[in-house]
């Protein structure tokens, strides 16, 4: 009986530790503020999908707005589009948030 209890306890402890370590990698990263309304933008790292040169992600603002982004490399540079209808060359867009997202992904 002691062996069964110990085995079940060990299994439960292991699952708890594994579950916590996978959650530790999901976090918010401040990537800038929107110029039009001043809202702070936070990249939800768990939403990143794709490669460094072609990826999608979600940003949440300090007011709870969610914006979906797609980034891709074309014509010698990075471009983006988002669910607010913006679409431009990352470094020529004047968007500190798009630049912040692109730079964070390239460096991590």
Coordinates of N, CA, C and O in Angstrom, one line a residue:
X1 N 0.8 -1.2 0.0 CA 0.0 0.0 0.0 C 0.9 1.3 0.0 O 0.6 2.2 -0.7
X2 N 1.9 1.3 0.8 CA 2.8 2.4 0.8 C 3.5 2.7 -0.5 O 3.6 3.8 -0.9
X3 N 3.8 1.6 -1.2 CA 4.4 1.7 -2.6 C 3.5 2.4 -3.5 O 3.8 3.2 -4.3
X4 N 2.2 2.0 -3.5 CA 1.2 2.6 -4.4 C 1.0 4.1 -4.1 O 0.9 4.9 -5.0
X5 N 0.9 4.4 -2.8 CA 0.8 5.8 -2.4 C 2.0 6.6 -2.9 O 1.8 7.7 -3.4
X6 N 3.2 6.1 -2.6 CA 4.4 6.8 -3.0 C 4.4 7.0 -4.6 O 4.7 8.1 -5.0
X7 N 4.0 6.0 -5.3 CA 4.0 6.1 -6.8 C 3.0 7.1 -7.3 O 3.3 7.9 -8.1
X8 N 1.8 7.1 -6.7 CA 0.8 8.1 -7.1 C 1.3 9.5 -6.7 O 1.1 10.5 -7.4
X9 N 1.8 9.7 -5.5 CA 2.3 11.0 -5.0 C 3.4 11.5 -6.0 O 3.4 12.6 -6.4
X10 N 4.4 10.6 -6.3 CA 5.5 11.0 -7.2 C 5.0 11.4 -8.6 O 5.4 12.4 -9.1
X11 N 4.0 10.7 -9.1 CA 3.4 11.0 -10.4 C 2.7 12.4 -10.4 O 2.9 13.2 -11.2
X12 N 1.9 12.6 -9.3 CA 1.2 13.9 -9.2 C 2.2 15.0 -9.0 O 2.1 16.1 -9.7
X13 N 3.3 14.9 -8.3 CA 4.3 15.9 -8.1 C 5.0 16.2 -9.4 O 5.3 17.3 -9.8
X14 N 5.3 15.1 -10.2 CA 6.0 15.3 -11.5 C 5.1 16.1 -12.5 O 5.5 17.0 -13.1
X15 N 3.8 15.7 -12.5 CA 2.9 16.4 -13.4 C 2.7 17.9 -13.0 O 2.7 18.8 -13.9
X16 N 2.7 18.2 -11.7 CA 2.6 19.5 -11.3 C 3.8 20.3 -11.7 O 3.7 21.5 -12.2
X17 N 5.0 19.8 -11.5 CA 6.3 20.5 -11.9 C 6.3 20.7 -13.4 O 6.7 21.8 -13.9
X18 N 6.0 19.7 -14.2 CA 6.0 19.8 -15.7 C 5.0 20.9 -16.1 O 5.3 21.7 -17.0
X19 N 3.8 20.9 -15.6 CA 2.8 21.9 -15.9 C 3.3 23.3 -15.6 O 3.1 24.2 -16.4
X20 N 4.0 23.5 -14.5 CA 4.5 24.8 -14.1 C 5.6 25.3 -15.0 O 5.6 26.4 -15.4
X21 N 6.5 24.4 -15.4 CA 7.6 24.8 -16.3 C 7.1 25.2 -17.7 O 7.7 26.1 -18.3
X22 N 6.1 24.6 -18.2 CA 5.6 25.0 -19.5 C 4.9 26.3 -19.5 O 5.0 27.1 -20.4
X23 N 4.3 26.7 -18.4 CA 3.6 28.0 -18.2 C 4.7 29.1 -18.1 O 4.4 30.2 -18.4
X24 N 5.8 28.8 -17.6 CA 6.9 29.8 -17.3 C 7.4 30.4 -18.6 O 7.9 31.5 -18.5
X25 N 7.2 29.8 -19.7 CA 7.7 30.4 -21.0 C 6.7 31.4 -21.6 O 7.0 32.0 -22.6
X26 N 5.5 31.4 -21.1 CA 4.5 32.3 -21.7 C 4.5 33.6 -20.8 O 4.2 33.6 -19.7
X27 N 4.8 34.7 -21.5 CA 4.8 36.0 -20.7 C 4.5 37.1 -21.7 O 4.5 37.0 -22.9
X28 N 4.3 38.3 -21.1 CA 4.1 39.5 -21.9 C 5.4 40.3 -21.9 O 6.0 40.5 -20.9
X29 N 5.6 40.9 -23.1 CA 6.8 41.7 -23.3 C 6.4 43.0 -23.8 O 5.7 43.1 -24.8
X30 N 6.7 44.1 -23.1 CA 6.4 45.5 -23.6 C 7.2 45.7 -24.9 O 8.4 45.6 -24.9
X31 N 6.4 46.1 -26.0 CA 7.1 46.3 -27.2 C 6.9 47.7 -27.8 O 7.3 48.0 -28.9
X32 N 6.3 48.6 -27.0 CA 6.2 50.0 -27.4 C 4.8 50.5 -27.0 O 4.0 49.8 -26.4
X33 N 4.5 51.7 -27.5 CA 3.2 52.4 -27.3 C 2.7 52.8 -28.6 O 3.5 53.3 -29.5
X34 N 1.4 52.7 -28.8 CA 0.8 53.2 -30.0 C 0.8 54.7 -30.0 O 0.4 55.4 -29.0
X35 N 1.2 55.3 -31.2 CA 1.3 56.8 -31.3 C -0.1 57.5 -31.3 O -0.2 58.6 -30.8
X36 N -1.1 56.8 -31.8 CA -2.4 57.5 -31.9 C -3.1 57.6 -30.6 O -3.8 58.6 -30.4
X37 N -3.0 56.6 -29.8 CA -3.8 56.6 -28.5 C -2.9 56.5 -27.2 O -3.5 56.5 -26.1
X38 N -1.6 56.2 -27.4 CA -0.8 56.1 -26.3 C -0.8 54.8 -25.5 O -0.1 54.6 -24.5
X39 N -1.7 53.9 -26.0 CA -1.8 52.6 -25.3 C -0.5 51.8 -25.3 O 0.2 51.8 -26.4
X40 N -0.1 51.2 -24.2 CA 1.1 50.4 -24.1 C 0.7 49.0 -24.8 O -0.4 48.5 -24.6
X41 N 1.7 48.5 -25.5 CA 1.5 47.2 -26.2 C 2.4 46.1 -25.7 O 3.6 46.4 -25.5
X42 N 1.8 45.0 -25.4 CA 2.5 43.8 -24.9 C 2.4 42.6 -25.8 O 1.3 42.2 -26.0
X43 N 3.5 42.1 -26.2 CA 3.5 40.9 -27.0 C 3.2 39.7 -26.2 O 3.9 39.5 -25.1
X44 N 2.3 38.9 -26.5 CA 2.0 37.6 -25.8 C 2.9 36.6 -26.5 O 2.6 36.1 -27.5
X45 N 3.9 36.2 -25.8 CA 4.9 35.4 -26.4 C 4.4 34.0 -26.8 O 4.9 33.4 -27.7
X46 N 3.4 33.5 -26.0 CA 2.9 32.2 -26.3 C 2.1 32.1 -27.6 O 1.8 31.1 -28.1
X47 N 1.8 33.3 -28.2 CA 1.1 33.4 -29.5 C 2.0 33.4 -30.7 O 1.5 33.3 -31.8
X48 N 3.3 33.5 -30.5 CA 4.2 33.5 -31.6 C 4.1 32.2 -32.4 O 4.2 31.1 -31.8
X49 N 4.0 32.3 -33.7 CA 3.9 31.1 -34.6 C 4.7 31.4 -35.9 O 4.5 32.5 -36.5
X50 N 5.5 30.5 -36.3 CA 6.2 30.6 -37.6 C 7.7 30.7 -37.3 O 8.2 30.3 -36.3
X51 N 8.4 31.3 -38.3 CA 9.8 31.5 -38.2 C 10.2 32.9 -37.9 O 9.3 33.8 -37.9
X52 N 11.5 33.2 -37.8 CA 11.9 34.6 -37.5 C 11.5 35.6 -38.6 O 11.3 36.8 -38.4
X53 N 11.5 35.1 -39.8 CA 11.2 36.0 -41.0 C 9.8 35.9 -41.5 O 9.4 36.7 -42.4
X54 N 9.0 35.1 -40.9 CA 7.6 34.9 -41.3 C 6.8 34.4 -40.1 O 6.8 33.2 -39.9
X55 N 6.2 35.3 -39.4 CA 5.5 34.9 -38.2 C 4.2 35.7 -37.9 O 4.0 36.7 -38.5
X56 N 3.4 35.1 -37.0 CA 2.2 35.8 -36.6 C 2.3 35.9 -35.0 O 3.0 35.1 -34.4
X57 N 1.5 36.8 -34.5 CA 1.5 36.9 -33.0 C 0.3 37.8 -32.6 O -0.3 38.4 -33.5
X58 N 0.1 37.9 -31.3 CA -0.9 38.7 -30.8 C -0.3 39.7 -29.8 O 0.6 39.3 -29.0
X59 N -0.8 40.9 -29.8 CA -0.4 41.9 -28.8 C -1.7 42.3 -28.1 O -2.8 42.4 -28.6
X60 N -1.5 42.6 -26.8 CA -2.6 43.1 -26.0 C -2.2 44.4 -25.4 O -1.0 44.6 -25.1
X61 N -3.1 45.4 -25.3 CA -2.8 46.7 -24.8 C -3.1 46.8 -23.3 O -3.8 45.9 -22.8
X62 N -2.7 47.8 -22.7 CA -3.0 48.0 -21.3 C -4.5 48.2 -21.1 O -4.9 48.1 -19.9
X63 N -5.2 48.5 -22.1 CA -6.7 48.7 -22.0 C -7.4 47.4 -22.4 O -8.7 47.4 -22.5
X64 N -6.7 46.3 -22.7 CA -7.3 45.1 -23.0 C -7.6 44.8 -24.5 O -8.2 43.8 -24.8
X65 N -7.2 45.7 -25.4 CA -7.4 45.5 -26.8 C -6.5 44.5 -27.3 O -5.3 44.5 -26.9
X66 N -6.9 43.6 -28.2 CA -6.1 42.6 -28.8 C -5.9 42.9 -30.3 O -6.8 43.2 -31.0
X67 N -4.6 42.9 -30.7 CA -4.3 43.2 -32.1 C -3.5 42.0 -32.6 O -2.5 41.6 -32.0
X68 N -3.9 41.5 -33.8 CA -3.2 40.3 -34.4 C -2.3 40.8 -35.5 O -2.7 41.6 -36.3
X69 N -1.1 40.3 -35.5 CA 0.0 40.8 -36.4 C 0.5 39.6 -37.2 O 0.6 38.5 -36.8
X70 N 0.8 39.9 -38.5 CA 1.5 39.0 -39.4 C 2.8 39.7 -39.9 O 2.7 40.9 -40.3
X71 N 3.9 39.1 -39.8 CA 5.2 39.7 -40.2 C 5.7 38.8 -41.3 O 5.6 37.5 -41.2
X72 N 6.4 39.4 -42.3 CA 7.0 38.6 -43.4 C 8.1 39.4 -44.0 O 8.1 40.6 -44.0
X73 N 9.0 38.6 -44.6 CA 10.2 39.2 -45.2 C 9.9 39.2 -46.7 O 9.6 38.2 -47.3
X74 N 10.0 40.4 -47.4 CA 9.8 40.5 -48.8 C 10.5 41.7 -49.4 O 10.7 42.7 -48.7
X75 N 11.0 41.6 -50.6 CA 11.6 42.7 -51.2 C 12.8 43.3 -50.5 O 13.1 44.5 -50.5
X76 N 13.5 42.4 -49.7 CA 14.7 42.9 -49.0 C 14.5 43.5 -47.6 O 15.4 44.0 -47.0
X77 N 13.2 43.3 -47.1 CA 13.0 43.9 -45.8 C 11.8 43.3 -45.1 O 10.9 42.6 -45.8
X78 N 11.6 43.6 -43.8 CA 10.4 43.1 -43.1 C 9.2 44.0 -43.3 O 9.2 45.2 -43.2
X79 N 8.0 43.3 -43.5 CA 6.7 44.0 -43.6 C 5.8 43.4 -42.6 O 6.0 42.3 -42.1
X80 N 4.7 44.1 -42.3 CA 3.7 43.6 -41.4 C 2.3 44.0 -41.8 O 2.2 45.0 -42.6
X81 N 1.3 43.3 -41.3 CA -0.1 43.7 -41.4 C -0.7 43.4 -40.1 O -0.2 42.5 -39.4
X82 N -1.7 44.1 -39.7 CA -2.4 43.8 -38.4 C -3.9 43.9 -38.6 O -4.4 44.3 -39.6
X83 N -4.6 43.4 -37.5 CA -6.0 43.4 -37.5 C -6.7 44.7 -37.4 O -7.9 44.9 -37.6
X84 N -5.9 45.8 -37.2 CA -6.5 47.1 -37.3 C -6.4 47.8 -38.7 O -6.7 48.9 -38.9
X85 N -5.9 47.0 -39.6 CA -5.9 47.4 -41.0 C -4.6 48.1 -41.4 O -4.4 48.5 -42.6
X86 N -3.6 48.1 -40.5 CA -2.3 48.7 -40.9 C -1.5 47.7 -41.7 O -1.5 46.5 -41.4
X87 N -0.7 48.1 -42.6 CA 0.2 47.3 -43.4 C 1.3 48.1 -44.0 O 1.0 49.1 -44.6
X88 N 2.5 47.8 -43.7 CA 3.7 48.6 -44.1 C 5.0 47.9 -43.9 O 5.1 46.9 -43.3
X89 N 6.0 48.6 -44.4 CA 7.4 48.2 -44.2 C 7.7 48.5 -42.7 O 7.3 49.6 -42.2
X90 N 8.2 47.5 -42.0 CA 8.4 47.7 -40.5 C 9.1 49.0 -40.2 O 8.6 49.8 -39.3
X91 N 10.3 49.2 -40.8 CA 11.1 50.3 -40.4 C 10.7 51.6 -41.0 O 11.2 52.7 -40.6
X92 N 9.8 51.6 -41.9 CA 9.3 52.9 -42.6 C 7.9 53.2 -42.2 O 7.3 54.2 -42.6
X93 N 7.3 52.4 -41.3 CA 5.9 52.6 -40.9 C 5.7 53.7 -39.9 O 4.6 54.2 -39.7
X94 N 6.7 54.0 -39.1 CA 6.5 55.0 -38.0 C 5.8 54.3 -36.8 O 5.3 55.0 -35.9
X95 N 5.7 53.0 -36.8 CA 5.0 52.2 -35.7 C 6.1 51.7 -34.8 O 6.7 50.7 -35.1
X96 N 6.2 52.3 -33.6 CA 7.1 51.7 -32.6 C 6.8 50.3 -32.2 O 7.6 49.6 -31.8
X97 N 5.5 50.0 -32.2 CA 5.0 48.7 -31.8 C 5.5 47.6 -32.8 O 6.0 46.6 -32.4
X98 N 5.3 47.9 -34.1 CA 5.7 46.9 -35.1 C 7.2 46.8 -35.1 O 7.7 45.6 -35.1
X99 N 8.0 47.8 -34.9 CA 9.4 47.8 -34.8 C 9.8 47.0 -33.5 O 10.7 46.1 -33.6
X100 N 9.1 47.2 -32.4 CA 9.4 46.5 -31.2 C 9.2 45.0 -31.3 O 10.0 44.2 -30.8
X101 N 8.1 44.6 -31.9 CA 7.8 43.2 -32.1 C 8.9 42.6 -33.0 O 9.4 41.5 -32.6
X102 N 9.1 43.2 -34.1 CA 10.1 42.6 -35.1 C 11.5 42.4 -34.4 O 12.1 41.4 -34.4
X103 N 11.9 43.5 -33.7 CA 13.2 43.5 -33.1 C 13.3 42.4 -31.9 O 14.3 41.7 -31.8
X104 N 12.2 42.3 -31.2 CA 12.2 41.3 -30.1 C 12.3 39.9 -30.6 O 13.1 39.1 -30.2
X105 N 11.5 39.6 -31.7 CA 11.6 38.3 -32.3 C 13.0 38.0 -32.9 O 13.5 36.9 -32.7
X106 N 13.6 39.0 -33.5 CA 14.9 38.7 -34.1 C 16.0 38.5 -33.1 O 16.9 37.8 -33.3
X107 N 15.8 39.0 -31.9 CA 16.8 38.9 -30.8 C 16.5 37.8 -29.8 O 17.3 37.6 -28.9
X108 N 15.4 37.0 -30.0 CA 15.1 36.0 -29.0 C 14.8 34.7 -29.7 O 14.7 34.4 -30.7

